[in-house]
mmCIF file of C-alpha atoms and ligand atoms in Angstrom:
data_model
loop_
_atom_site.group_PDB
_atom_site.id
_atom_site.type_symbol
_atom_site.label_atom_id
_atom_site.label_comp_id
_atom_site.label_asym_id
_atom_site.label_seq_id
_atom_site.Cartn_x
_atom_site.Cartn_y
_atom_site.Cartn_z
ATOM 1 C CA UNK A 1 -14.295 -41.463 -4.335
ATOM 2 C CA UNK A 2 -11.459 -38.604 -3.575
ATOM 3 C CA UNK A 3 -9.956 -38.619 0.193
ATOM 4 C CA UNK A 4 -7.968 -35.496 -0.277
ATOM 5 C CA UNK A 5 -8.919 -31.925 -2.009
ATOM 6 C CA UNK A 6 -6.154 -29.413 -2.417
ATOM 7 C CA UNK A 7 -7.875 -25.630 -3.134
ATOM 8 C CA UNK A 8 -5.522 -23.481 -4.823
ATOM 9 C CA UNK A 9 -6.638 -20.035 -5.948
ATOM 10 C CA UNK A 10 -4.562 -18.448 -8.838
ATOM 11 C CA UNK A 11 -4.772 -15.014 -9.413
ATOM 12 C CA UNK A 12 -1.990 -13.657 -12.441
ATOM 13 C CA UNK A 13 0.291 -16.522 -10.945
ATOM 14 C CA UNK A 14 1.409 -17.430 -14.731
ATOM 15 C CA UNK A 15 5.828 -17.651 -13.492
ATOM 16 C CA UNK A 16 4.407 -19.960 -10.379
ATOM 17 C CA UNK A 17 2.438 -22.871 -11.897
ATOM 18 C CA UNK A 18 5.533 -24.901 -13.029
ATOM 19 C CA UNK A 19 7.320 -24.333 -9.676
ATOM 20 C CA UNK A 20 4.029 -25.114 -7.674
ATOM 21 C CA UNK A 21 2.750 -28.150 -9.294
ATOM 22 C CA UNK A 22 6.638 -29.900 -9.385
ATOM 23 C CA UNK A 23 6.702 -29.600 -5.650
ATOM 24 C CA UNK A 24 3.137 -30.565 -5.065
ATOM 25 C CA UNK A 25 2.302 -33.339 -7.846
ATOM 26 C CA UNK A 26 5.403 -36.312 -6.224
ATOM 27 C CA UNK A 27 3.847 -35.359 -2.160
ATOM 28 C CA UNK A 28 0.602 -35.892 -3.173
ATOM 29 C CA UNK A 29 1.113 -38.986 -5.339
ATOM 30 C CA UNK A 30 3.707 -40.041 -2.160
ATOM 31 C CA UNK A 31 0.513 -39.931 0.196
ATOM 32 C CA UNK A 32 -1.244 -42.974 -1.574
ATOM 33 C CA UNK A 33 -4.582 -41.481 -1.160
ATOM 34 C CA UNK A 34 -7.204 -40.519 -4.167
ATOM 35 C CA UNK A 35 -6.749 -36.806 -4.731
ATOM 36 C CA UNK A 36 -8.019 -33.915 -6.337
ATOM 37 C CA UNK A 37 -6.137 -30.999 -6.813
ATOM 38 C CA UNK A 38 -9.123 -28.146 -7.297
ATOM 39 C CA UNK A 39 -7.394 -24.803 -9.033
ATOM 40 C CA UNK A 40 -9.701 -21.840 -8.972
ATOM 41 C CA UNK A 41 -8.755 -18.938 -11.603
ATOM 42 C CA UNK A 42 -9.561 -15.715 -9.548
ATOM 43 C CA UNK A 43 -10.426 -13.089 -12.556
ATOM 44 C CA UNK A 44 -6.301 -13.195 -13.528
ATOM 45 C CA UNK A 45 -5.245 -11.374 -16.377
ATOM 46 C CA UNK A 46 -2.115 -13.132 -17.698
ATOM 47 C CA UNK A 47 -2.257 -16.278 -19.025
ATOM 48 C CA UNK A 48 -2.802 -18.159 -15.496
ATOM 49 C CA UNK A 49 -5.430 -20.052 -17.217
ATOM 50 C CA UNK A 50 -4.091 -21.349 -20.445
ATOM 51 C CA UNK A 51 -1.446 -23.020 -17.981
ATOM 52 C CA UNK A 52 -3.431 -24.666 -16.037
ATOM 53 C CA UNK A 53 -5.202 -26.215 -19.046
ATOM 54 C CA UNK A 54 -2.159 -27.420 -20.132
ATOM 55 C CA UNK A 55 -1.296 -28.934 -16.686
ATOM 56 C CA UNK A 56 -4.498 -30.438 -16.871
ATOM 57 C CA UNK A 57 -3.613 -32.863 -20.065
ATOM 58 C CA UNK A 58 -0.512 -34.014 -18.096
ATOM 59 C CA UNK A 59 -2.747 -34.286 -14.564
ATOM 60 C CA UNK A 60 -6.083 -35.728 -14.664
ATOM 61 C CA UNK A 61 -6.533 -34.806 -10.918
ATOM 62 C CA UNK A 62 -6.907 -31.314 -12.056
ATOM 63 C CA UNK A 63 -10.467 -29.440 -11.487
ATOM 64 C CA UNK A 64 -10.219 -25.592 -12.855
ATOM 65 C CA UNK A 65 -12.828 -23.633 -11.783
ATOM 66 C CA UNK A 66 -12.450 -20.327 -13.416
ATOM 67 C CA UNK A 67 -14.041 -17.344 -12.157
ATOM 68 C CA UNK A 68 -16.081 -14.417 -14.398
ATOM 69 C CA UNK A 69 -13.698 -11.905 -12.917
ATOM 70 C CA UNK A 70 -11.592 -11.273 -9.690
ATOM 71 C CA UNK A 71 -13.466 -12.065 -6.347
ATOM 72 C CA UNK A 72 -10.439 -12.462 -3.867
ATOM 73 C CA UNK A 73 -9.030 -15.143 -2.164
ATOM 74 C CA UNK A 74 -11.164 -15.804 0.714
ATOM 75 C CA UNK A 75 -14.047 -16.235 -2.243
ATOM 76 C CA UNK A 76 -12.155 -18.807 -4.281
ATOM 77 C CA UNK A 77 -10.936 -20.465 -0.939
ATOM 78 C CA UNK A 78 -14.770 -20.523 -0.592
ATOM 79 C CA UNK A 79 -15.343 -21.998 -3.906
ATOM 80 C CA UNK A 80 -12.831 -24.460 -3.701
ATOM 81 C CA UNK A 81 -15.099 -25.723 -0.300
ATOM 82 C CA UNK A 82 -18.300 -25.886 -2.490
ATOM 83 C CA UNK A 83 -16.915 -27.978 -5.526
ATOM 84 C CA UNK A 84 -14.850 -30.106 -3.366
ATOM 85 C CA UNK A 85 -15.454 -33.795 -3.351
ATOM 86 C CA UNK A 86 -12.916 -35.227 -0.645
ATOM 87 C CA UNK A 87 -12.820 -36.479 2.245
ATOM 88 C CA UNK A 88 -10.904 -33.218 3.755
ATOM 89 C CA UNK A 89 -9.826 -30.338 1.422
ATOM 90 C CA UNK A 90 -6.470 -28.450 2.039
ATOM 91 C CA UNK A 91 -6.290 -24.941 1.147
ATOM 92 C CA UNK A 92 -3.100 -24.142 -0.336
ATOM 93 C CA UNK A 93 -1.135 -21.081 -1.374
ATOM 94 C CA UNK A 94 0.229 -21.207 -5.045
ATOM 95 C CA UNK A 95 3.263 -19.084 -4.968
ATOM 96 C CA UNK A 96 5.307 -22.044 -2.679
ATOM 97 C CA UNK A 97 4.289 -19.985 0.315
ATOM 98 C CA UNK A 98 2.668 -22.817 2.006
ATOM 99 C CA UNK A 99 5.165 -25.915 2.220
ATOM 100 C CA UNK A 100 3.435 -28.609 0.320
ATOM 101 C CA UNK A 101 5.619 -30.987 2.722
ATOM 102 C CA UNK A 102 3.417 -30.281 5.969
ATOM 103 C CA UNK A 103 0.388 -32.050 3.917
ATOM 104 C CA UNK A 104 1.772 -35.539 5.146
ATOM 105 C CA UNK A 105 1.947 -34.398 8.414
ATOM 106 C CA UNK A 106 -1.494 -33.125 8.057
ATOM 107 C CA UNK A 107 -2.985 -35.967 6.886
ATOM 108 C CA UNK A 108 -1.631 -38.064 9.644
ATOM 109 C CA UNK A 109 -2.835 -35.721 12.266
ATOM 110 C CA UNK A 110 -6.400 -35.854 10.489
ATOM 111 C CA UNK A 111 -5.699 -39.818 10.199
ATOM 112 C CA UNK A 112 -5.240 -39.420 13.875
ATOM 113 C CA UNK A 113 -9.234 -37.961 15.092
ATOM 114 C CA UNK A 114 -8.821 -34.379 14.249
ATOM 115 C CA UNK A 115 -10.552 -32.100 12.617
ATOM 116 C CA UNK A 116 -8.951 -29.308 11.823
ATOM 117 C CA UNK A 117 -4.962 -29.030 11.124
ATOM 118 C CA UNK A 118 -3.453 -26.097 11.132
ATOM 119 C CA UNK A 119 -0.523 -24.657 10.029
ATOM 120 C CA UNK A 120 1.070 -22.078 12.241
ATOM 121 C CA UNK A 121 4.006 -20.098 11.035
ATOM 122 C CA UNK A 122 6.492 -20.395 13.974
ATOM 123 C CA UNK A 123 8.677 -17.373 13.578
ATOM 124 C CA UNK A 124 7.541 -13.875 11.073
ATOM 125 C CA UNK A 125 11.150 -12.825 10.786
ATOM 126 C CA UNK A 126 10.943 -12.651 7.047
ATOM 127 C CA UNK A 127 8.493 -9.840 7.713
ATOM 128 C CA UNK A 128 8.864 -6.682 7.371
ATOM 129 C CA UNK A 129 8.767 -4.775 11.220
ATOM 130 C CA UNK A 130 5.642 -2.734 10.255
ATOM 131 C CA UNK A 131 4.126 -5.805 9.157
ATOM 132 C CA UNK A 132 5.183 -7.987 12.548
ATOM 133 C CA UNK A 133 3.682 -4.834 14.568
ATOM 134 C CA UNK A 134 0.624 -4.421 13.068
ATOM 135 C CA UNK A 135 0.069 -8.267 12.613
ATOM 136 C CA UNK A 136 0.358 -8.554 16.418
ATOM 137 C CA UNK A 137 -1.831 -5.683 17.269
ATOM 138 C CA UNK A 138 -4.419 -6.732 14.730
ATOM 139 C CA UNK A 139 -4.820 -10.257 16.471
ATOM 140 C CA UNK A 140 -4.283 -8.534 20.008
ATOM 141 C CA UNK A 141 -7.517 -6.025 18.909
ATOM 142 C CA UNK A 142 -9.774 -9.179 17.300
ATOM 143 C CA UNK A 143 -8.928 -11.374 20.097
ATOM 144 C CA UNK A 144 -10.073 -8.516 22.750
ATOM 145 C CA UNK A 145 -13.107 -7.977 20.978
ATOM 146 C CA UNK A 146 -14.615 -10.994 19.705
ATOM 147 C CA UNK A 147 -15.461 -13.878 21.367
ATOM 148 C CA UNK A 148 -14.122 -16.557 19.296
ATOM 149 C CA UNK A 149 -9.957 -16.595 19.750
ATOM 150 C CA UNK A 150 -8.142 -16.117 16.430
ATOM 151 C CA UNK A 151 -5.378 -18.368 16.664
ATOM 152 C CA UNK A 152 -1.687 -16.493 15.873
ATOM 153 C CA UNK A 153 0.041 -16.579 12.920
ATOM 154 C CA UNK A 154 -2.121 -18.880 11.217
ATOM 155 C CA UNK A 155 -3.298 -18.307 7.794
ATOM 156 C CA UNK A 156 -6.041 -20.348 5.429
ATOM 157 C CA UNK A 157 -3.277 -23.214 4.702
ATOM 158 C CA UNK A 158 -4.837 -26.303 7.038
ATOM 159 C CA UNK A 159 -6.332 -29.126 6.775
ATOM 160 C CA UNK A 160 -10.423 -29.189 7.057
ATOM 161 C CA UNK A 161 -12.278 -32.669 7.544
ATOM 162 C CA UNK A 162 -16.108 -33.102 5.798
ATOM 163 C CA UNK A 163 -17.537 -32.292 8.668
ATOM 164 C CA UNK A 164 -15.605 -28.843 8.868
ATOM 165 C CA UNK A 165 -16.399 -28.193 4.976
ATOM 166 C CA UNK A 166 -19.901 -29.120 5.397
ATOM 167 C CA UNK A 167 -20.454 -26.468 8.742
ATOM 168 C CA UNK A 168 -18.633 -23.588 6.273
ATOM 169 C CA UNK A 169 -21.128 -23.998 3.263
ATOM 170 C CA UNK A 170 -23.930 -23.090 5.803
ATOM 171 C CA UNK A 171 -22.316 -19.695 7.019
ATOM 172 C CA UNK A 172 -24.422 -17.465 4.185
ATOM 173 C CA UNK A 173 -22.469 -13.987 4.965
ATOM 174 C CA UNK A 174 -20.703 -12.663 1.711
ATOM 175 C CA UNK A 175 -17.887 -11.171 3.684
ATOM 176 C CA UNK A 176 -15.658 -13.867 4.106
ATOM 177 C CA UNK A 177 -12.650 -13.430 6.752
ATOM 178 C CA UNK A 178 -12.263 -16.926 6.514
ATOM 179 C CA UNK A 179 -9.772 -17.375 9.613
ATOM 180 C CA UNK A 180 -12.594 -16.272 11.082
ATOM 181 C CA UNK A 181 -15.560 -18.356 10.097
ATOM 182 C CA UNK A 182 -12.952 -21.216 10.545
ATOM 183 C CA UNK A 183 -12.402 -20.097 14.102
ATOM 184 C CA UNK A 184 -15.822 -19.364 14.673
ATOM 185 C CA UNK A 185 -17.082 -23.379 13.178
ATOM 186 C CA UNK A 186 -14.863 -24.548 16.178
ATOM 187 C CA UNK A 187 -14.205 -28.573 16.158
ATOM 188 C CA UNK A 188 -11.426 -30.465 17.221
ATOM 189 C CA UNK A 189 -8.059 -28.906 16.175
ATOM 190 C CA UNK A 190 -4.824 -29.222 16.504
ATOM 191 C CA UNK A 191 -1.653 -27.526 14.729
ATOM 192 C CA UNK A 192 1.305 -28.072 13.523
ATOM 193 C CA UNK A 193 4.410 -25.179 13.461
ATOM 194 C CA UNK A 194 6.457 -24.269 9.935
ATOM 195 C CA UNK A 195 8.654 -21.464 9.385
ATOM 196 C CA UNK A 196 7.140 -19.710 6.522
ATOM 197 C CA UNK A 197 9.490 -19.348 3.470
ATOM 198 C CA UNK A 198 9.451 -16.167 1.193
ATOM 199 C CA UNK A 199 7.403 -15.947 -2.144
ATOM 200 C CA UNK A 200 9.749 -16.914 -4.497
ATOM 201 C CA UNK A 201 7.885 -15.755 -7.834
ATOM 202 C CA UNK A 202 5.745 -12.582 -8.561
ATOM 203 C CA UNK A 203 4.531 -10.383 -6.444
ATOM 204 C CA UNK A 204 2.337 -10.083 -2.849
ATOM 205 C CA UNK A 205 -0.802 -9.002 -4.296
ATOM 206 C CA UNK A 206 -0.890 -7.410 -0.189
ATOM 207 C CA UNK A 207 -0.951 -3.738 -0.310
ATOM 208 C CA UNK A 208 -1.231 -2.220 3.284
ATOM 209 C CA UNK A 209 -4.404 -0.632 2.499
ATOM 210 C CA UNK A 210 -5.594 -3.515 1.595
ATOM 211 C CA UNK A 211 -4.164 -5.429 4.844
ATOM 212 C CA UNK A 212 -6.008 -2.638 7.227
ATOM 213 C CA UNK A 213 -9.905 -2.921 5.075
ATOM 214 C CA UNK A 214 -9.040 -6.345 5.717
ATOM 215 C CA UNK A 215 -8.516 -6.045 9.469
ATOM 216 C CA UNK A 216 -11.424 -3.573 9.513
ATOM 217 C CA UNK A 217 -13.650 -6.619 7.936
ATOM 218 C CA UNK A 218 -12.028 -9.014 9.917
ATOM 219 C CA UNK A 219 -13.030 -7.157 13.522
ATOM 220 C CA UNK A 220 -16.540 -5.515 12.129
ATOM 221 C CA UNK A 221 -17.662 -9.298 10.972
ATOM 222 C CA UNK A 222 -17.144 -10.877 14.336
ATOM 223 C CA UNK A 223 -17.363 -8.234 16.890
ATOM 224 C CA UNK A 224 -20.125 -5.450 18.142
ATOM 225 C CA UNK A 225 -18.131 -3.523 20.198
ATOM 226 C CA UNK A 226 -16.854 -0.585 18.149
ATOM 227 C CA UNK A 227 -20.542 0.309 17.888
ATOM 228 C CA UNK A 228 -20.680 0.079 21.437
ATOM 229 C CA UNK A 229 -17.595 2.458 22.030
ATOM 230 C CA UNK A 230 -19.439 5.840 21.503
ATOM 231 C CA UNK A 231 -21.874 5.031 24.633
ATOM 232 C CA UNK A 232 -19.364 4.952 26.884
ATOM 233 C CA UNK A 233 -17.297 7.959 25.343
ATOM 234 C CA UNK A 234 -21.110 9.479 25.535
ATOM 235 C CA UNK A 235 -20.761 8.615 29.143
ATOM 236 C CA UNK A 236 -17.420 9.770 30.075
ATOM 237 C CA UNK A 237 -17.494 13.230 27.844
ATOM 238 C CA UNK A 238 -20.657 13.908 29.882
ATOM 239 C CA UNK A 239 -19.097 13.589 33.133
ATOM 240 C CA UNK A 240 -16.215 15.435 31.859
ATOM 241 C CA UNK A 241 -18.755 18.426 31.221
ATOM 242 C CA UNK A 242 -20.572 18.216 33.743
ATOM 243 C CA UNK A 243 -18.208 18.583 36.271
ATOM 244 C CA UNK A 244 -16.458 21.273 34.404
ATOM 245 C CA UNK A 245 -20.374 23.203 34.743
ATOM 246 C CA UNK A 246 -20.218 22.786 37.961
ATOM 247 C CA UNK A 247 -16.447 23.784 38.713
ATOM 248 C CA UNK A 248 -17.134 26.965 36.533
ATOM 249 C CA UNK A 249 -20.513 27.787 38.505
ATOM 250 C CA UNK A 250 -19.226 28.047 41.707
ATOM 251 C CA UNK A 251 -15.652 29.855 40.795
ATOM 252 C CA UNK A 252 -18.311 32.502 38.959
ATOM 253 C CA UNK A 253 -20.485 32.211 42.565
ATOM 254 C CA UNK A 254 -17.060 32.286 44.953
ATOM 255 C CA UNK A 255 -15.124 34.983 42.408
ATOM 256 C CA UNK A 256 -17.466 36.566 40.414
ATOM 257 C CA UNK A 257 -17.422 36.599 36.703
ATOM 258 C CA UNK A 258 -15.085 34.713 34.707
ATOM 259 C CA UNK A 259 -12.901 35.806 31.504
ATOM 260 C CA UNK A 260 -14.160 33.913 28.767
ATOM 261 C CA UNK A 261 -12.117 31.203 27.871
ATOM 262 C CA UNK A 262 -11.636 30.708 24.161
ATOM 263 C CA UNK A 263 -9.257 28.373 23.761
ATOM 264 C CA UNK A 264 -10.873 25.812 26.206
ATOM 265 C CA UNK A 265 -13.915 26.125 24.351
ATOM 266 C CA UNK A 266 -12.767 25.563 20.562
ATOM 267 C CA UNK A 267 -10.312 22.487 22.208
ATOM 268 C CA UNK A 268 -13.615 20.805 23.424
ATOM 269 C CA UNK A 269 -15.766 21.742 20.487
ATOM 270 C CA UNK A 270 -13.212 19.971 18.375
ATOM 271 C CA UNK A 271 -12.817 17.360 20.669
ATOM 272 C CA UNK A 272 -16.425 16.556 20.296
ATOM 273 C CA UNK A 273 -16.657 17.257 16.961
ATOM 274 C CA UNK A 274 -13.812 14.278 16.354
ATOM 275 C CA UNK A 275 -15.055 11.738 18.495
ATOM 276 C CA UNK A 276 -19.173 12.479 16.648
ATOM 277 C CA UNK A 277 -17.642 11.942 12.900
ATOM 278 C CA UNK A 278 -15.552 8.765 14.594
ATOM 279 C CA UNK A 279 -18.427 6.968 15.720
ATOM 280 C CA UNK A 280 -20.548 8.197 12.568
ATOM 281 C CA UNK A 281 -17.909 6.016 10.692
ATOM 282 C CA UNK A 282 -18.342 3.115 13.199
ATOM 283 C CA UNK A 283 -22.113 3.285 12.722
ATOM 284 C CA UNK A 284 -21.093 3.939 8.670
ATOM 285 C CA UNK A 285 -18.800 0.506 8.682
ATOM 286 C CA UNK A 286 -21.749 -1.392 10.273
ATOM 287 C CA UNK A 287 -24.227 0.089 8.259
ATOM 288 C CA UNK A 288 -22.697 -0.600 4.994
ATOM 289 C CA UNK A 289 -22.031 -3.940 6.292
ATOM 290 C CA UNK A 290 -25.807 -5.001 6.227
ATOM 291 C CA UNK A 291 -26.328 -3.133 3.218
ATOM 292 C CA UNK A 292 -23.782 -5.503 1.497
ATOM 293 C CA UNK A 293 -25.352 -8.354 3.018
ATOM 294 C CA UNK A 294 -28.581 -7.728 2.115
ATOM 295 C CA UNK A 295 -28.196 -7.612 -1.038
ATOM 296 C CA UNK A 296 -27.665 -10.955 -1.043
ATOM 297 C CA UNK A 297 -25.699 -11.240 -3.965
ATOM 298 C CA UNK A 298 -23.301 -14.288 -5.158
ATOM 299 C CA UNK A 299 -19.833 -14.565 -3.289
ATOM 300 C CA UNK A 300 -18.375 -15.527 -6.485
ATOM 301 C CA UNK A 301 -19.497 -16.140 -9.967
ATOM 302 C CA UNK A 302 -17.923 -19.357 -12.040
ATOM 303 C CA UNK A 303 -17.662 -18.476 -15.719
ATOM 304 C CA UNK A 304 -16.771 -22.079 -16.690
ATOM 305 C CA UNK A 305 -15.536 -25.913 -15.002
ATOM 306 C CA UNK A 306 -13.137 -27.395 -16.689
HETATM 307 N N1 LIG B 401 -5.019 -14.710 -4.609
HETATM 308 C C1 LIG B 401 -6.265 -14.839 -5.181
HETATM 309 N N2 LIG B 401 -7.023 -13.713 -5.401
HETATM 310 C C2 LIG B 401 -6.588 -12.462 -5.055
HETATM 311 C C3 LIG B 401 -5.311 -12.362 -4.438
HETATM 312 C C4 LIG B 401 -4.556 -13.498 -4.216
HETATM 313 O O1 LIG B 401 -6.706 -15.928 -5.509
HETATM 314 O O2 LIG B 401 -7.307 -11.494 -5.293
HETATM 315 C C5 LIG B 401 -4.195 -15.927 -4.360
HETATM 316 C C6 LIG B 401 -2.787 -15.876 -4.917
HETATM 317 O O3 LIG B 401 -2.743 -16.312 -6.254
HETATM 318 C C7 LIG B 401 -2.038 -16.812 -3.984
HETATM 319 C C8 LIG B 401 -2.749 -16.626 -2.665
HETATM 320 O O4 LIG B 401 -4.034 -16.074 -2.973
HETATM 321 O O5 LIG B 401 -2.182 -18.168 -4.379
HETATM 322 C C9 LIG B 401 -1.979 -15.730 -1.725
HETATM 323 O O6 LIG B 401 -1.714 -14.492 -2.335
HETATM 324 P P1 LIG B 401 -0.424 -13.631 -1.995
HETATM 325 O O7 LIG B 401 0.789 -14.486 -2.118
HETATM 326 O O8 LIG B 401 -0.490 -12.405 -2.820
HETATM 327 O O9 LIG B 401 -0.690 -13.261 -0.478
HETATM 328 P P2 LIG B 401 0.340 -13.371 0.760
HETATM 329 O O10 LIG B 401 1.103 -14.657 0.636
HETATM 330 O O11 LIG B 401 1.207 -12.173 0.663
HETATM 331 O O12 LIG B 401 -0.562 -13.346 1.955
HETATM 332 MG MG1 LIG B 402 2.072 -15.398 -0.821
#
């Protein structure tokens, strides 16, 4: 019988293991509840996984669930919700990210009725500017669009109860934004504020191409409306012409034949042209979308449990 399962995924995090499991192993033990601690190798390529074997001898708790290659985080988040056997699961950064310290506080808030803790960074002043800007447009864009809210600054570290973990397995979509399937599940949640220190070890494995196919998932999985744009640019560009016909017709009727105009008619062919190959790209991003889905193929693959 575990009450608590912490889901850490581990991709090349070889320098953080030490760090990670000496600050996590004396709060968990501190909590007095049965724990598991489930570590999911994501596909890394330095010796990540000869670690954690060895920090398994010294930690029974351990669970390593080591995948055939590198799915991403949001699949080994979603791995760590399958194999879990606890009462509530935590999902937890390994680079030190994610304070291991709030866990108490979650636990008493989940001890308390709720569902769903989460973490919310208080401040992003360790971020870069870009990064703060496009953060805040990318949750001012999803939060327009979709009709679940995204909650700020909040990341996968929180605290989900059964119930929570139990709703998530029955979402079947292989794209997995989890913020949003975990906003979309709903339930009762509450959240508690950090300041979010900076990755000590390694590297961000973040590039910001990366960051913006992730936004791109993140607003195409939960929200219509980009398809929808083109009809009402359809709409507008229409009107646009159309009283531009009509504005040309009778200055040609009133004084006689105009010069033709070459410049205003290569500014609109362009125009058009733009605004066609955008919302070919929409339709594209959808498209591929339900190709991807339909395939129906695993979300992750587990090459061994050890
Ligand atoms: N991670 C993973 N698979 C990946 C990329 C990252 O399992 O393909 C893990 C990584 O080991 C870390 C967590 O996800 O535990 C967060 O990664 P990172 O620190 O690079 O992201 P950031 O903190 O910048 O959002
Ligand atoms: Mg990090």
């Amino acid at each position: 019988m575990v009450e608590v399962s912490v889901i850490v995924p581990f991709y090349n995090e070889s320098e953080s293991i030490d760090g990670f499991f000496s600050a996590i192993m004396p709060i968990l033990k501190r909590l007095g509840l049965s724990f598991e601690i489930l570590c999911i190798n994501d596909g890394s390529k330095d010796d990540t996984l000869e670690r954690l074997i060895g920090k398994k001898k010294r930690f029974p708790q351990l669970k390593i669930i080591n995948f055939s290659r590198n799915f991403g985080k949001d699949a080994a988040i979603t791995a760590g919700i399958d194999f879990a056997d606890g009462n509530c699961a935590i999902p937890i950064d390994s680079d030190l990210q994610d304070p291991p310290d709030l866990i108490a506080d979650m636990v008493a808030k989940w001890r308390e009725g709720f569902d769903m803790v989460l973490a919310r960074r208080s401040d992003r002043s360790e971020d870069s500017c870009l990064k703060r800007i496009t953060a805040c447009m990318f949750y001012k864009t999803y939060n327009m669009l979709s009709d679940t809210e995204l909650p700020e600054n909040v990341g996968d570290f929180r605290l989900l109860d059964r119930k929570v973990m139990d709703a998530l397995k029955t979402f079947p979509e292989r794209k997995r934004f989890m913020k949003g399937l975990f906003a979309f599940a709903g339930f009762k949640t509450t959240s508690i504020e950090y300041k979010r220190p900076e990755r000590n070890m390694g590297t961000s494995k973040w590039s910001y191409w990366k960051l913006w196919s992730y936004a791109v998932d993140g607003i195409t999985s939960f929200s219509i409306f980009p398809l929808k744009i083109s009809i009402y640019l359809g709409i507008f560009v229409t009107f646009l012409a159309f009283a531009r016909g009509l504005w040309i017709f009778f200055r040609t009727v009133l004084y006689g034949v105009d010069i033709p105009g070459y410049a205003s008619t290569t500014v609109a062919l362009l125009l058009l042209g733009g605004v066609q190959l955008m919302s070919l790209g929409v339709i594209g991003e959808y498209i591929g979308g339900i190709y991807n889905e339909s395939k129906k193929r695993p979300i992750y693959i587990v090459r061994d449990v050890i």
